[in-house]
PDB file of C-alpha atoms in Angstrom:
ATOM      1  CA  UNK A 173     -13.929 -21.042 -11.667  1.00  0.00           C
ATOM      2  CA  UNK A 174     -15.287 -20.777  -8.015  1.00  0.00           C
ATOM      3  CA  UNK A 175     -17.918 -17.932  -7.399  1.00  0.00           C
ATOM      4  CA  UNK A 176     -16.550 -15.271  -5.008  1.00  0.00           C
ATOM      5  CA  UNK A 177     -18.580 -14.407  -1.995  1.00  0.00           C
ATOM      6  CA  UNK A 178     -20.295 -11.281  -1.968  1.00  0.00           C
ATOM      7  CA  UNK A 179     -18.431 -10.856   1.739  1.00  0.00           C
ATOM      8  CA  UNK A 180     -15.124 -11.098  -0.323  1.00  0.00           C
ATOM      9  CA  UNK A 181     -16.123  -8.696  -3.594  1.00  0.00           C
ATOM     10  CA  UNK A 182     -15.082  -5.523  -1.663  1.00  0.00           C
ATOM     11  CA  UNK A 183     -11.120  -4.752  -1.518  1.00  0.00           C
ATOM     12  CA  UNK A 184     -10.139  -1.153   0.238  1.00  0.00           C
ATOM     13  CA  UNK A 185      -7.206   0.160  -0.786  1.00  0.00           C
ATOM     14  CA  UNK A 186      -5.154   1.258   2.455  1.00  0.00           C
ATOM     15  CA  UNK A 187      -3.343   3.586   0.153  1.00  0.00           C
ATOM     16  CA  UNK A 188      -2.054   6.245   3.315  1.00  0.00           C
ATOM     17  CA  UNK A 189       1.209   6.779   4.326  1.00  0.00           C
ATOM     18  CA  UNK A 190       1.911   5.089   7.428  1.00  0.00           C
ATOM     19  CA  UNK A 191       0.948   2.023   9.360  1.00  0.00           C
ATOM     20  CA  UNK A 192      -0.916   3.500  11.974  1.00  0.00           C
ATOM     21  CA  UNK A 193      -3.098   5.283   9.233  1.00  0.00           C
ATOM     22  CA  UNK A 194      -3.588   1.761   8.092  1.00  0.00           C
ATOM     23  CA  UNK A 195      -4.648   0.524  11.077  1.00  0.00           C
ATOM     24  CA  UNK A 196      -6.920   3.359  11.778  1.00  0.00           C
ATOM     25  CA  UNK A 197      -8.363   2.963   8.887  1.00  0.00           C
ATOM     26  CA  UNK A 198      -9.052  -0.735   9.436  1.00  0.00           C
ATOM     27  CA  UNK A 199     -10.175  -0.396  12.631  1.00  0.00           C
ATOM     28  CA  UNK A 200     -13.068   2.124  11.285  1.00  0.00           C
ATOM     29  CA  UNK A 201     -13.955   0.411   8.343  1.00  0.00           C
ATOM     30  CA  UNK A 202     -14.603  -3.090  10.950  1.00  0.00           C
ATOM     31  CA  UNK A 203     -16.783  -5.836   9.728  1.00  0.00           C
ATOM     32  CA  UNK A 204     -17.562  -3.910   6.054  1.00  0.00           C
ATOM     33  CA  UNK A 205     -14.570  -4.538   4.529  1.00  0.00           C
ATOM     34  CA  UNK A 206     -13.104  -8.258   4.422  1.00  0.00           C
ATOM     35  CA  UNK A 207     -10.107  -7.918   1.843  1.00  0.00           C
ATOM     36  CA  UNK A 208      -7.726  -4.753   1.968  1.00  0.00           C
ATOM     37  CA  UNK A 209      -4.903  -3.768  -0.413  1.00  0.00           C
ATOM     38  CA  UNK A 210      -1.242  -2.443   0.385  1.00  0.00           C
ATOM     39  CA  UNK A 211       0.082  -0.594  -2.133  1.00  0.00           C
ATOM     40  CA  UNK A 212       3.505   1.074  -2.692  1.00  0.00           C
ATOM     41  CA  UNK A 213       3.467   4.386  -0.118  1.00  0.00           C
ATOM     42  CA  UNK A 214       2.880   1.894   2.452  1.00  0.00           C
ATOM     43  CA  UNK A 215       5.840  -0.582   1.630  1.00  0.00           C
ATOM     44  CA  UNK A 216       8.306   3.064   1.864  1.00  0.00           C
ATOM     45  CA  UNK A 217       7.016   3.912   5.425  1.00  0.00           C
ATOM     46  CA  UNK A 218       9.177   1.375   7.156  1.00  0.00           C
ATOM     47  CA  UNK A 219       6.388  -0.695   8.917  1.00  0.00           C
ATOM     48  CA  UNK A 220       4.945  -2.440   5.813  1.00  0.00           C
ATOM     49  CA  UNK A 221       5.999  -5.927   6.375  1.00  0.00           C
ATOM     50  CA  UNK A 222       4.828  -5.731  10.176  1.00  0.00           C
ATOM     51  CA  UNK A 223       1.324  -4.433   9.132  1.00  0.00           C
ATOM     52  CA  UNK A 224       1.376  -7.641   6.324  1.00  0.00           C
ATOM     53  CA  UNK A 225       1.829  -9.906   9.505  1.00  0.00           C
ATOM     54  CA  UNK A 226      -0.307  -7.959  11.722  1.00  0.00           C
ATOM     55  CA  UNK A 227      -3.608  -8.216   9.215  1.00  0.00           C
ATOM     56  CA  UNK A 228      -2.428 -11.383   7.463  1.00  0.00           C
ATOM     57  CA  UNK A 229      -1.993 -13.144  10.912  1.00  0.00           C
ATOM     58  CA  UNK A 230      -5.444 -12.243  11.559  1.00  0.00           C
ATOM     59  CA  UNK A 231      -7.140 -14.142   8.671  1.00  0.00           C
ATOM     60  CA  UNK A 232      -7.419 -10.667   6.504  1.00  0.00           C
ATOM     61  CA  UNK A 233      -7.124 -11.507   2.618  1.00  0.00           C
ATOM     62  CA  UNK A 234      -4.610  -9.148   1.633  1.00  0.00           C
ATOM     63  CA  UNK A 235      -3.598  -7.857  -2.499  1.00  0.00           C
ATOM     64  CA  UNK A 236       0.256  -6.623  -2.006  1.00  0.00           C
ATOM     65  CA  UNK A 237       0.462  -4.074  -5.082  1.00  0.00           C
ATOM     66  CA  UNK A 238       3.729  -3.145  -5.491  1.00  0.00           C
ATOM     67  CA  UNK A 239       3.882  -1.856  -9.313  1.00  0.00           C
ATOM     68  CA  UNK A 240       5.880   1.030  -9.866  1.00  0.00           C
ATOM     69  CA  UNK A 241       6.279   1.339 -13.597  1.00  0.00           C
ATOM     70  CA  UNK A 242       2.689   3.023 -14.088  1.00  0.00           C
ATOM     71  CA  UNK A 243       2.389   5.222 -11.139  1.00  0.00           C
ATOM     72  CA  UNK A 244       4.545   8.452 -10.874  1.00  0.00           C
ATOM     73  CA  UNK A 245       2.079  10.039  -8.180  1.00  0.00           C
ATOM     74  CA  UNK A 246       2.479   7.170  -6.361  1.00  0.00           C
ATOM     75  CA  UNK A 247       6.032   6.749  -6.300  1.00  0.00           C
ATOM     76  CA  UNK A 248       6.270  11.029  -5.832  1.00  0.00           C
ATOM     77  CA  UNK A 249       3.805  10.448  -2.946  1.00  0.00           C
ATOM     78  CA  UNK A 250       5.949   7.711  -1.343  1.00  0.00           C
ATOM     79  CA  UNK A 251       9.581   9.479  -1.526  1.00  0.00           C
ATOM     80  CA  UNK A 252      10.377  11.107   2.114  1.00  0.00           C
ATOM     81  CA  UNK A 253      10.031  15.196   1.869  1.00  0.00           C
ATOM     82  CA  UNK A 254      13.449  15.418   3.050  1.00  0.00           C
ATOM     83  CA  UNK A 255      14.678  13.538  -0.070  1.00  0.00           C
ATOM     84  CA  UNK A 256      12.484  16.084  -2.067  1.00  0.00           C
ATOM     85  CA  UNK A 257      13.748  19.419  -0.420  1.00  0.00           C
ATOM     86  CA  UNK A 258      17.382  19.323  -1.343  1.00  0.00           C
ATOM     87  CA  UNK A 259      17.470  21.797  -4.883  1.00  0.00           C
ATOM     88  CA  UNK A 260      18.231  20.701  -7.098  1.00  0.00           C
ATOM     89  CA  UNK A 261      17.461  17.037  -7.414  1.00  0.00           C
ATOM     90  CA  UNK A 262      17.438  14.908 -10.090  1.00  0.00           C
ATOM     91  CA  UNK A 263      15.796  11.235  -9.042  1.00  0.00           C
ATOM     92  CA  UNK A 264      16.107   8.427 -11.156  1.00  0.00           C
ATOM     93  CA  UNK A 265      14.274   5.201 -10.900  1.00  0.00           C
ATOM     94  CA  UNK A 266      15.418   2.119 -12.960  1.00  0.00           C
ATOM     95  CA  UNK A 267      12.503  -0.794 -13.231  1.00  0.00           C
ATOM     96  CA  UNK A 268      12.737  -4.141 -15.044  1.00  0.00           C
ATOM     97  CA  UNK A 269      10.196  -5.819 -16.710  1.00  0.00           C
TER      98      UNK A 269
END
C-alpha cells in the first residue's frame, strides 16, 4: 500500500450549492487544503462538470460523491425551491443498486 502524504490526508467537502460558492470557498481555504470533494447539491446546480474541469485542470485531487440512496437531506437540499413550492407534491426518486 503506498503511505499517503500528510499534504494529501485532508479532503474538504465543497458541499454548497453553487459553483461560485465552491470557488469561494477554494479560494479561502488556499494552500491548506490539497484534495476537495463534490458531492450531490453541487452536481444539481448546473455548473458541476465545469467546476470538475476548472479544479481538476489545475492539478486538484478531486472525490466526485454522487450517492443518493443514503442521503435524503442531501437530495431535499439539492431539489430547486421552485420544484418544492407547488402543493401538493409528491417526489419520487427511483435508484438502482
Amino acid at each position: 500500500m503506498t503511505p499517503i502524504p500528510p499534504r494529501e490526508r485532508l479532503i474538504a467537502a465543497l458541499d454548497v450549492p453553487t459553483a461560485d460558492d465552491a470557488r469561494r470557498l477554494v479560494r479561502a481555504l488556499g494552500d491548506a487544503v490539497h484534495f476537495y470533494k463534490l458531492g450531490f447539491e453541487l452536481l444539481m446546480s448546473g455548473d458541476y462538470f465545469t467546476l470538475v474541469d476548472e479544479l481538476a485542470g489545475a492539478g486538484t485531487p478531486l472525490f466526485l460523491a454522487l450517492k443518493l440512496y443514503h442521503l435524503p437531506e442531501t437530495v431535499g437540499r439539492a431539489l430547486p425551491p421552485p420544484l418544492l413550492s407547488f402543493p401538493p407534491l409528491i417526489l419520487f426518486l427511483y435508484f438502482a443498486l
